[in-house]
PDB file of C-alpha atoms in Angstrom:
ATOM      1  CA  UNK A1286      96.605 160.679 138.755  1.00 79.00           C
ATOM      2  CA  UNK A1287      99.372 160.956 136.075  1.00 84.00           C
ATOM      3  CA  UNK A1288      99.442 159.690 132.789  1.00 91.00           C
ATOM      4  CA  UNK A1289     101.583 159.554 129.579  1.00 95.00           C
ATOM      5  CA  UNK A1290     100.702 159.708 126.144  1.00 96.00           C
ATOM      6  CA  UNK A1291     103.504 159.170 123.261  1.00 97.00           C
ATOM      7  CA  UNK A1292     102.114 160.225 120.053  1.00 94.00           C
ATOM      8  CA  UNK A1293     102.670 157.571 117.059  1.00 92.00           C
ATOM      9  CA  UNK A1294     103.257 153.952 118.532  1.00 94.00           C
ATOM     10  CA  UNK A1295     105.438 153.633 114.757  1.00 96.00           C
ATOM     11  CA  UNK A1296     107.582 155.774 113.781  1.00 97.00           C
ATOM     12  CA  UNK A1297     110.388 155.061 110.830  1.00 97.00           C
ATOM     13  CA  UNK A1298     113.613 157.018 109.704  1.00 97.00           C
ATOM     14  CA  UNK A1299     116.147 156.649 107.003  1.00 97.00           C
ATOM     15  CA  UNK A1300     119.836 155.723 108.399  1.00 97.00           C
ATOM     16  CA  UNK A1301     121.238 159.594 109.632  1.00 97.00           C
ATOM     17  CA  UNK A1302     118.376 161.542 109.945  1.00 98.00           C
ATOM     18  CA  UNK A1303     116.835 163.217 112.811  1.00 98.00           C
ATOM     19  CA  UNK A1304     114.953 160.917 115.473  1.00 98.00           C
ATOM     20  CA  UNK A1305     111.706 162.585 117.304  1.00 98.00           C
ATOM     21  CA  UNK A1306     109.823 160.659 119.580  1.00 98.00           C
ATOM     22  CA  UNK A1307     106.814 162.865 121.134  1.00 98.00           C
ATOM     23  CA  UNK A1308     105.495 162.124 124.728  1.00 97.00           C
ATOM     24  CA  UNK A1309     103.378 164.323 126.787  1.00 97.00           C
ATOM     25  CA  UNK A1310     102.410 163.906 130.353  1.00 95.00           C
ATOM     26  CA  UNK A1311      99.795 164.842 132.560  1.00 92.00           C
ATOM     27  CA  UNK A1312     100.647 165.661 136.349  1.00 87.00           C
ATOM     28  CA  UNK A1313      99.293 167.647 139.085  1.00 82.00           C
ATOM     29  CA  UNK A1314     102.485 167.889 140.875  1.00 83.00           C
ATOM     30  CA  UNK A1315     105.893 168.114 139.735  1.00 84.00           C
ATOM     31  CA  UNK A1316     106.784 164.994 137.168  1.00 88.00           C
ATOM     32  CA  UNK A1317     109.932 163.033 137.526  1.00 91.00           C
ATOM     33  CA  UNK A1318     110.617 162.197 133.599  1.00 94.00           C
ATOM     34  CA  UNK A1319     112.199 158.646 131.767  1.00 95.00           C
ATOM     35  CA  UNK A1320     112.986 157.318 128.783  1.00 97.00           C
ATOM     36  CA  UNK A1321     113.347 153.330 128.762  1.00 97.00           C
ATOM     37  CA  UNK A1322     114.735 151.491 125.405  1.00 97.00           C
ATOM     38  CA  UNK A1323     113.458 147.907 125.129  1.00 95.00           C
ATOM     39  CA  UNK A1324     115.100 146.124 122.637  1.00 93.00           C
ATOM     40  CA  UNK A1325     113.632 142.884 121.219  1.00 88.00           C
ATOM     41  CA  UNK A1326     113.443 140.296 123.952  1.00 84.00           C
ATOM     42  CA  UNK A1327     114.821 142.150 126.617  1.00 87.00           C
ATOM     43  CA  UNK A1328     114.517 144.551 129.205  1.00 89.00           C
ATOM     44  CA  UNK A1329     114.038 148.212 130.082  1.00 93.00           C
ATOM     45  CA  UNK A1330     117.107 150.145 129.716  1.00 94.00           C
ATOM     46  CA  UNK A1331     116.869 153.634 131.029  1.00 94.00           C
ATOM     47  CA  UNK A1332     118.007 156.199 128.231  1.00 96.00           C
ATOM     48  CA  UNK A1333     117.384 159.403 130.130  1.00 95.00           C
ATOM     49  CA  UNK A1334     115.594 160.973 132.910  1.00 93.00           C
ATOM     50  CA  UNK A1335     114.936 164.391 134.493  1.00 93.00           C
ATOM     51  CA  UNK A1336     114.103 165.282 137.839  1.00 89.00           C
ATOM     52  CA  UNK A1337     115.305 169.161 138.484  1.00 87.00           C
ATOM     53  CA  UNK A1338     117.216 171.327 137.465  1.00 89.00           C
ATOM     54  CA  UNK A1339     118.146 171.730 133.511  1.00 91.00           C
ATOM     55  CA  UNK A1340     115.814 171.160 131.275  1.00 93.00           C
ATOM     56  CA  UNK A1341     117.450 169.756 128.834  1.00 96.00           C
ATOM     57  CA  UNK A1342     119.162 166.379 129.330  1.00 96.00           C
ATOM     58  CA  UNK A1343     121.835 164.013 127.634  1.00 96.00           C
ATOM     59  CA  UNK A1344     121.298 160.716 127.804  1.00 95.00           C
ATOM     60  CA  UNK A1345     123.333 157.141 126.279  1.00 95.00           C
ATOM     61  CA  UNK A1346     123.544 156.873 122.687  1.00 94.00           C
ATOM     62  CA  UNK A1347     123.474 160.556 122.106  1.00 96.00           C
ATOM     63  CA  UNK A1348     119.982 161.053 122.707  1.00 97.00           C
ATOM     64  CA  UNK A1349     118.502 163.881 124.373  1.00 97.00           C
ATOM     65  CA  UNK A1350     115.095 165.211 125.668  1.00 98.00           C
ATOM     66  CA  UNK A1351     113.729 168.558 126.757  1.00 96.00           C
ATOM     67  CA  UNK A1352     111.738 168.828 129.807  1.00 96.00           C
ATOM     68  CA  UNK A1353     108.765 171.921 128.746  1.00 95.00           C
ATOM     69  CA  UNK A1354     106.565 172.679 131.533  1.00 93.00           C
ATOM     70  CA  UNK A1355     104.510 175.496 129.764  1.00 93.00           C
ATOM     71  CA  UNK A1356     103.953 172.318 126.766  1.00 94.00           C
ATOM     72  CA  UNK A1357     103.481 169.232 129.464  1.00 95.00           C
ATOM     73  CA  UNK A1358     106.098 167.905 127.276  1.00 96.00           C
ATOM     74  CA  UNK A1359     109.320 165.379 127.149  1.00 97.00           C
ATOM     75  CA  UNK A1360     109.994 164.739 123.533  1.00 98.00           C
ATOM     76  CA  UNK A1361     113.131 162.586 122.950  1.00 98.00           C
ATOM     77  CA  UNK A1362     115.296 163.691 120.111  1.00 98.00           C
ATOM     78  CA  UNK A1363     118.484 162.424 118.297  1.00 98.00           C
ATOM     79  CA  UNK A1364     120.565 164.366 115.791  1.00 97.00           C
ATOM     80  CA  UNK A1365     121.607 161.116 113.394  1.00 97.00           C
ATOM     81  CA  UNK A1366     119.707 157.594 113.614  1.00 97.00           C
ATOM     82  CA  UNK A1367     121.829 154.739 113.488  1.00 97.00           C
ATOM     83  CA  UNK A1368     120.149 151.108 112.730  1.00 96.00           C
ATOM     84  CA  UNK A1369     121.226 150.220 116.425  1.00 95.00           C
ATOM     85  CA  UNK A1370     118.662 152.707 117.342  1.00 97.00           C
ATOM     86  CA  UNK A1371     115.517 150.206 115.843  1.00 97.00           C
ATOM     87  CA  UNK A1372     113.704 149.442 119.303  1.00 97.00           C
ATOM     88  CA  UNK A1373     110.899 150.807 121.184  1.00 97.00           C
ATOM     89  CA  UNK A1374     111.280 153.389 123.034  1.00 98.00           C
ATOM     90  CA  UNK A1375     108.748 154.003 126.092  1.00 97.00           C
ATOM     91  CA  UNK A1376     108.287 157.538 127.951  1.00 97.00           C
ATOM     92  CA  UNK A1377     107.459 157.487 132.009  1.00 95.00           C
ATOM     93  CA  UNK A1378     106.528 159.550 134.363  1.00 92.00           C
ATOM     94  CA  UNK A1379     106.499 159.118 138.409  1.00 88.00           C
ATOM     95  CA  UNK A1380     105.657 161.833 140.848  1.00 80.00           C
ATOM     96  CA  UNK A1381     105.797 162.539 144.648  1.00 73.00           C
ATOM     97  CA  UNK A1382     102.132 161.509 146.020  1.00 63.00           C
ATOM     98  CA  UNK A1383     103.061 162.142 149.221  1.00 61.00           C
ATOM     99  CA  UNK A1384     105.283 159.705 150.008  1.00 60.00           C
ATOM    100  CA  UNK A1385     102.759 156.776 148.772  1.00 61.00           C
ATOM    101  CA  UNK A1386     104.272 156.834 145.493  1.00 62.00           C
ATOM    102  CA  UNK A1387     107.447 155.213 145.922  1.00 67.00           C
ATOM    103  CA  UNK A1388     109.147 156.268 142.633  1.00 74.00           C
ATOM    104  CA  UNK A1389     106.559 154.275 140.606  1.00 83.00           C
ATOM    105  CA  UNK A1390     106.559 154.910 137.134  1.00 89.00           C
ATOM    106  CA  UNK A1391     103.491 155.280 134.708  1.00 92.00           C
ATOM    107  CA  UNK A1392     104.370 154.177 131.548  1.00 95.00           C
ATOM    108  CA  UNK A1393     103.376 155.514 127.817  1.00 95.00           C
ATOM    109  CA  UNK A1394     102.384 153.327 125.330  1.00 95.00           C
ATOM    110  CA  UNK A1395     105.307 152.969 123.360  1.00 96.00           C
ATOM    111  CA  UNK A1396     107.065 154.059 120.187  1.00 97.00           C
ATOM    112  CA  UNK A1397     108.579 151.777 118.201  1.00 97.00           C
ATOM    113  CA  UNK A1398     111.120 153.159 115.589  1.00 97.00           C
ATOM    114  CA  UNK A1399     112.494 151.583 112.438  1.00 97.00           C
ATOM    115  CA  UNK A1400     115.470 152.734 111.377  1.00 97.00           C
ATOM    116  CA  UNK A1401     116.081 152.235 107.299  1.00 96.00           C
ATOM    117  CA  UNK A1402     119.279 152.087 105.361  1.00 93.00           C
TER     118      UNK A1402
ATOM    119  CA  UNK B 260     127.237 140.890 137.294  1.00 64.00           C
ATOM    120  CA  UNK B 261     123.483 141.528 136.540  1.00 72.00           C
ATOM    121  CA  UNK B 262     121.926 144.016 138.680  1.00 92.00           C
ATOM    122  CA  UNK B 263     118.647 142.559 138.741  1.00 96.00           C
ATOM    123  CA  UNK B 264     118.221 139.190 137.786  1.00 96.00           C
ATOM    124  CA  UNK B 265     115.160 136.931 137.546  1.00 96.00           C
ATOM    125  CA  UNK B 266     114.378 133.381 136.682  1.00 96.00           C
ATOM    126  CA  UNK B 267     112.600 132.004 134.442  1.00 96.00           C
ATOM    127  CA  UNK B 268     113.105 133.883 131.331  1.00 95.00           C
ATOM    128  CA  UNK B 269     110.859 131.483 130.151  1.00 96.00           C
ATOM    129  CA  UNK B 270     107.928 129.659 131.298  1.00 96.00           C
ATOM    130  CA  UNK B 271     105.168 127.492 129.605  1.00 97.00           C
ATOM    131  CA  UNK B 272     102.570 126.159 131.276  1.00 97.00           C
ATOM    132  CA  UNK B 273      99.352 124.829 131.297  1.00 97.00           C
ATOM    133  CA  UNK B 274      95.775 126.616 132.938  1.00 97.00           C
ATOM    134  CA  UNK B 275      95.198 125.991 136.585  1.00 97.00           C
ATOM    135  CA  UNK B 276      98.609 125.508 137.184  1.00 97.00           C
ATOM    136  CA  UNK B 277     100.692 127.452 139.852  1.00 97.00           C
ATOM    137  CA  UNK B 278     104.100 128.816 139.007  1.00 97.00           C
ATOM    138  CA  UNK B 279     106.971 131.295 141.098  1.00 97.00           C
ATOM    139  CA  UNK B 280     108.852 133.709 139.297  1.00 98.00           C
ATOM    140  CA  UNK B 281     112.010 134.648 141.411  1.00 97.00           C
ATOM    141  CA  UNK B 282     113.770 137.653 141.912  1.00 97.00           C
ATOM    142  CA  UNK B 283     117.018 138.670 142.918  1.00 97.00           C
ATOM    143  CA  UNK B 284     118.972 142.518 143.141  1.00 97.00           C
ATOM    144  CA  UNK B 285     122.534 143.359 144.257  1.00 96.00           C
ATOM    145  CA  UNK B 286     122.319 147.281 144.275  1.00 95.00           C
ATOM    146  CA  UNK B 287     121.468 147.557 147.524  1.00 94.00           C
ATOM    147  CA  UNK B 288     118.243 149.563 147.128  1.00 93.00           C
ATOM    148  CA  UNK B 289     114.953 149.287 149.221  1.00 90.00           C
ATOM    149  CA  UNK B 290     112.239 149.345 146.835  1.00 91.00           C
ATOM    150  CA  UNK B 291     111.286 146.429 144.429  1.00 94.00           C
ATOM    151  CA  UNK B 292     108.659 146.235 142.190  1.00 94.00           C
ATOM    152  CA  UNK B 293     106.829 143.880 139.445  1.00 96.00           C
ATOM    153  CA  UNK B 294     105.567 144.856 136.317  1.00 95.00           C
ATOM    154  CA  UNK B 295     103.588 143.671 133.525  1.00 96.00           C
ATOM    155  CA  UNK B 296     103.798 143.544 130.181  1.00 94.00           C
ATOM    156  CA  UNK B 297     100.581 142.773 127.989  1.00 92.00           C
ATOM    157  CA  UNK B 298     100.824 141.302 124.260  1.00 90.00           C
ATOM    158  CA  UNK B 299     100.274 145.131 123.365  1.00 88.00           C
ATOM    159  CA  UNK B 300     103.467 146.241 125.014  1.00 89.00           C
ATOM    160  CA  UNK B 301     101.739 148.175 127.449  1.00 92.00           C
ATOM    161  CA  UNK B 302     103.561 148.018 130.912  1.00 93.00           C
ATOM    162  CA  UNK B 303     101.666 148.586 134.093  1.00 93.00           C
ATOM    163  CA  UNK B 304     102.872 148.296 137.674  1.00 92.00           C
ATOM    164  CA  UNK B 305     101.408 145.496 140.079  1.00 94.00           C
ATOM    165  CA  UNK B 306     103.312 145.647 143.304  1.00 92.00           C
ATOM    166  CA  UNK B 307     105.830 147.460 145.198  1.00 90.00           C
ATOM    167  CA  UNK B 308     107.767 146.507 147.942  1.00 90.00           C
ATOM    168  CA  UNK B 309     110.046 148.814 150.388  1.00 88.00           C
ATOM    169  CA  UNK B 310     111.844 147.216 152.921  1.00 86.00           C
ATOM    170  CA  UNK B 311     109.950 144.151 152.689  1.00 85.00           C
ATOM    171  CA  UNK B 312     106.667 145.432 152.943  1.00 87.00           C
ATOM    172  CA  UNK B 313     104.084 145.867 150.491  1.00 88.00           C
ATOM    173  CA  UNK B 314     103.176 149.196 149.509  1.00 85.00           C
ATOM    174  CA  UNK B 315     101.503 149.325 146.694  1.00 83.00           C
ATOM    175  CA  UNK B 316      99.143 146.793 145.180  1.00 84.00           C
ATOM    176  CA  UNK B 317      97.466 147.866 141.977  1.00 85.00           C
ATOM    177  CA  UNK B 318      94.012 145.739 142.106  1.00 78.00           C
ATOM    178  CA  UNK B 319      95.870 142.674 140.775  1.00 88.00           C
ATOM    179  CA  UNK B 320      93.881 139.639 141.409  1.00 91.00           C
ATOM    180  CA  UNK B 321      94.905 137.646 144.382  1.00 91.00           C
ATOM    181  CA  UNK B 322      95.909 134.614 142.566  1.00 96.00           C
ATOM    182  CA  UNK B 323      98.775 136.759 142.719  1.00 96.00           C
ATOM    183  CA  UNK B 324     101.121 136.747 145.419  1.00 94.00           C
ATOM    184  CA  UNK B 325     104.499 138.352 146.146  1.00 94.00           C
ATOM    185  CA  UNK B 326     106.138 137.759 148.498  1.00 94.00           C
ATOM    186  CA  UNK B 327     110.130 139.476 149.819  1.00 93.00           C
ATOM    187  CA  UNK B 328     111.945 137.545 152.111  1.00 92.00           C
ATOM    188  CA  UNK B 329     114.386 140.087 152.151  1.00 92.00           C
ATOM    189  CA  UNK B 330     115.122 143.656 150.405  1.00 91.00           C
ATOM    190  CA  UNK B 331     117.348 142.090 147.996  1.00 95.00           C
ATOM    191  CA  UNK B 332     114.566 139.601 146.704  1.00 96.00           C
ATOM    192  CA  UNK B 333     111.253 139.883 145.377  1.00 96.00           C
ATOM    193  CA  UNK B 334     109.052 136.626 144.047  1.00 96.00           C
ATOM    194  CA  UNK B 335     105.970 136.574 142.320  1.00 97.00           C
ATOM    195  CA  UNK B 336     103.672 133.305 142.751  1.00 97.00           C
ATOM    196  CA  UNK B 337     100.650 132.988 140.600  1.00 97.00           C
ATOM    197  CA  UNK B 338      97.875 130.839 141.125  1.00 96.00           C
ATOM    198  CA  UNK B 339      95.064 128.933 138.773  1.00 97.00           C
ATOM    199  CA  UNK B 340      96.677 130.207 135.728  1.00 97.00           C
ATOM    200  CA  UNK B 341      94.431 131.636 133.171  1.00 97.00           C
ATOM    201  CA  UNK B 342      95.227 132.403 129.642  1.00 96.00           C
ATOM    202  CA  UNK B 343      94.981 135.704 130.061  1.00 94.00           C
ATOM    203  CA  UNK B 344      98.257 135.628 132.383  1.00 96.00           C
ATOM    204  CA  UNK B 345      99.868 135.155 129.408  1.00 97.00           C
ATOM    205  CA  UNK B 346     102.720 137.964 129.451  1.00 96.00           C
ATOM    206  CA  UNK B 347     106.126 139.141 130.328  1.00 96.00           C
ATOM    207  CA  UNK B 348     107.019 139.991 133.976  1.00 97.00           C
ATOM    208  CA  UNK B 349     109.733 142.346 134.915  1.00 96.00           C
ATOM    209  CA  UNK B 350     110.891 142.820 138.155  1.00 96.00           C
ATOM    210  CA  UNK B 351     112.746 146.139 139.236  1.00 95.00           C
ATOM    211  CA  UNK B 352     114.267 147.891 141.992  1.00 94.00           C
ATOM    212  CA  UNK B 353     115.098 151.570 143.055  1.00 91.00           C
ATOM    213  CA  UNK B 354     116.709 154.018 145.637  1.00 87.00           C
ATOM    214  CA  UNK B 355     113.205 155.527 145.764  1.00 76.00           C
ATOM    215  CA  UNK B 356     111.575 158.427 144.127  1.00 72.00           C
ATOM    216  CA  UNK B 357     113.079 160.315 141.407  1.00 74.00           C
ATOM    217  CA  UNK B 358     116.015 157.364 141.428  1.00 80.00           C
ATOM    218  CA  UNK B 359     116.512 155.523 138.120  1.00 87.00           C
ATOM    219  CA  UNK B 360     114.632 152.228 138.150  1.00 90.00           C
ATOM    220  CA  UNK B 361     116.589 149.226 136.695  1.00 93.00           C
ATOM    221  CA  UNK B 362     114.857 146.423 135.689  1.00 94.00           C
ATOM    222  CA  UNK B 363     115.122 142.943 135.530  1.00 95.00           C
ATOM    223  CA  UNK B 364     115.305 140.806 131.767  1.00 93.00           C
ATOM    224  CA  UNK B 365     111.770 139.894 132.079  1.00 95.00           C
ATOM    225  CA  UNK B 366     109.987 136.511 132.471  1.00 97.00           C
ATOM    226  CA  UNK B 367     108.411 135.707 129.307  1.00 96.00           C
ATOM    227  CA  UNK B 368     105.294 133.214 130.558  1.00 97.00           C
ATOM    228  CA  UNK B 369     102.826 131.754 128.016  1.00 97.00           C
ATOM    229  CA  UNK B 370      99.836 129.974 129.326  1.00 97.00           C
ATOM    230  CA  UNK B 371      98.162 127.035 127.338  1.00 97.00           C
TER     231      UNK B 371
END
């Protein structure tokens, strides 16, 4: 079975510095890749996924997240935090279980980032 | 126009009480789902539905009941509430695998 693990469930940046949020995965098969944003109250928004192809992909709100096979990795990155970034941030993974799966995802535990002035 | 939409957003209630959540999508996609949402954040899948039938059911106890009248709607009927139902419920829907899944504003349900 798959799983996700996001390492740090807090983490906090001043306003315009560099945003990190770690996730690895663990798959036997090929991984289908997410980032969700849930801001407070709300729903999942999807920020980014990969599924083939590049390896690196662009996402909304100038994030972007590197799909590393070699590291089981999908860390999501941004160049220059803005306060509109405070929310958490959840990693997912689905895979192909032969045809049973049905896209579901496994979610991470979360990451929620703080964004100071 | 909300893609998927679900009502309550709210619900309080008392124990042993039974309570629908509805669901509705208009993206015209096969598969719907519900999730959970404990007080830790941590979200977990409970059902999926494609094409109105069930195909996944993650060992949820059967005081829960979904039930899809149709592809475009998904409800979620709980019986004998227990305090530990106490979370939020999103429902979702997707094109299938590998296909974004959107999901719904939640149903925030507090039992008492």
């Amino acid at each position: 079975a798959q799983s996700v693990t996001q390492l740090g469930s807090h983490v906090s940046v001043s306003e315009g510095a560099l945003v990190l949020l770690r996730c690895n995965y663990s798959s036997s098969v090929p991984p289908y890749l997410f980032w969700y944003v849930q801001y407070p109250n709300q729903g999942l928004q999807l920020l980014l996924k990969y599924t083939t192809g590049a390896t690196l992909v662009k996402g909304i709100n100038g994030f972007e997240a590197e799909f590393k096979k070699s590291e089981t990795s999908f860390h999501l990155t941004k160049p220059s935090a803005h306060m509109s970034d405070a929310a958490e941030y959840f990693c997912a993974v689905s895979v192909d279980a032969g045809g049973t799966s049905y896209g579901k995802l496994t979610f991470g535990q979360g990451t929620i980032l703080t964004v100071h002035p | 126009d909300t893609a998927v939409s679900q009502t309550p957003k709210y619900l309080v209630t008392q124990m042993g009480n039974d309570k629908s959540i509805k669901c509705e999508q208009n993206l015209g996609h096969d598969t719907m789902y519900w999730y959970k949402q404990d007080s830790k954040k941590f979200l977990k899948i409970m059902f999926s539905y494609n094409n109105k039938e069930l195909i996944i059911n993650e060992t949820v106890p059967n005081r829960f009941s979904p039930k899809s009248p149709d592809k475009a709607h998904l409800n979620l009927h709980i019986n004998s509430l227990e305090l530990g139902d106490s979370a939020v419920y999103f429902c979702a829907s997707s094109s299938g695998l590998g296909n974004t899944i959107y999901f719904g504003e939640g149903s925030w349900l507090t039992v008492v």
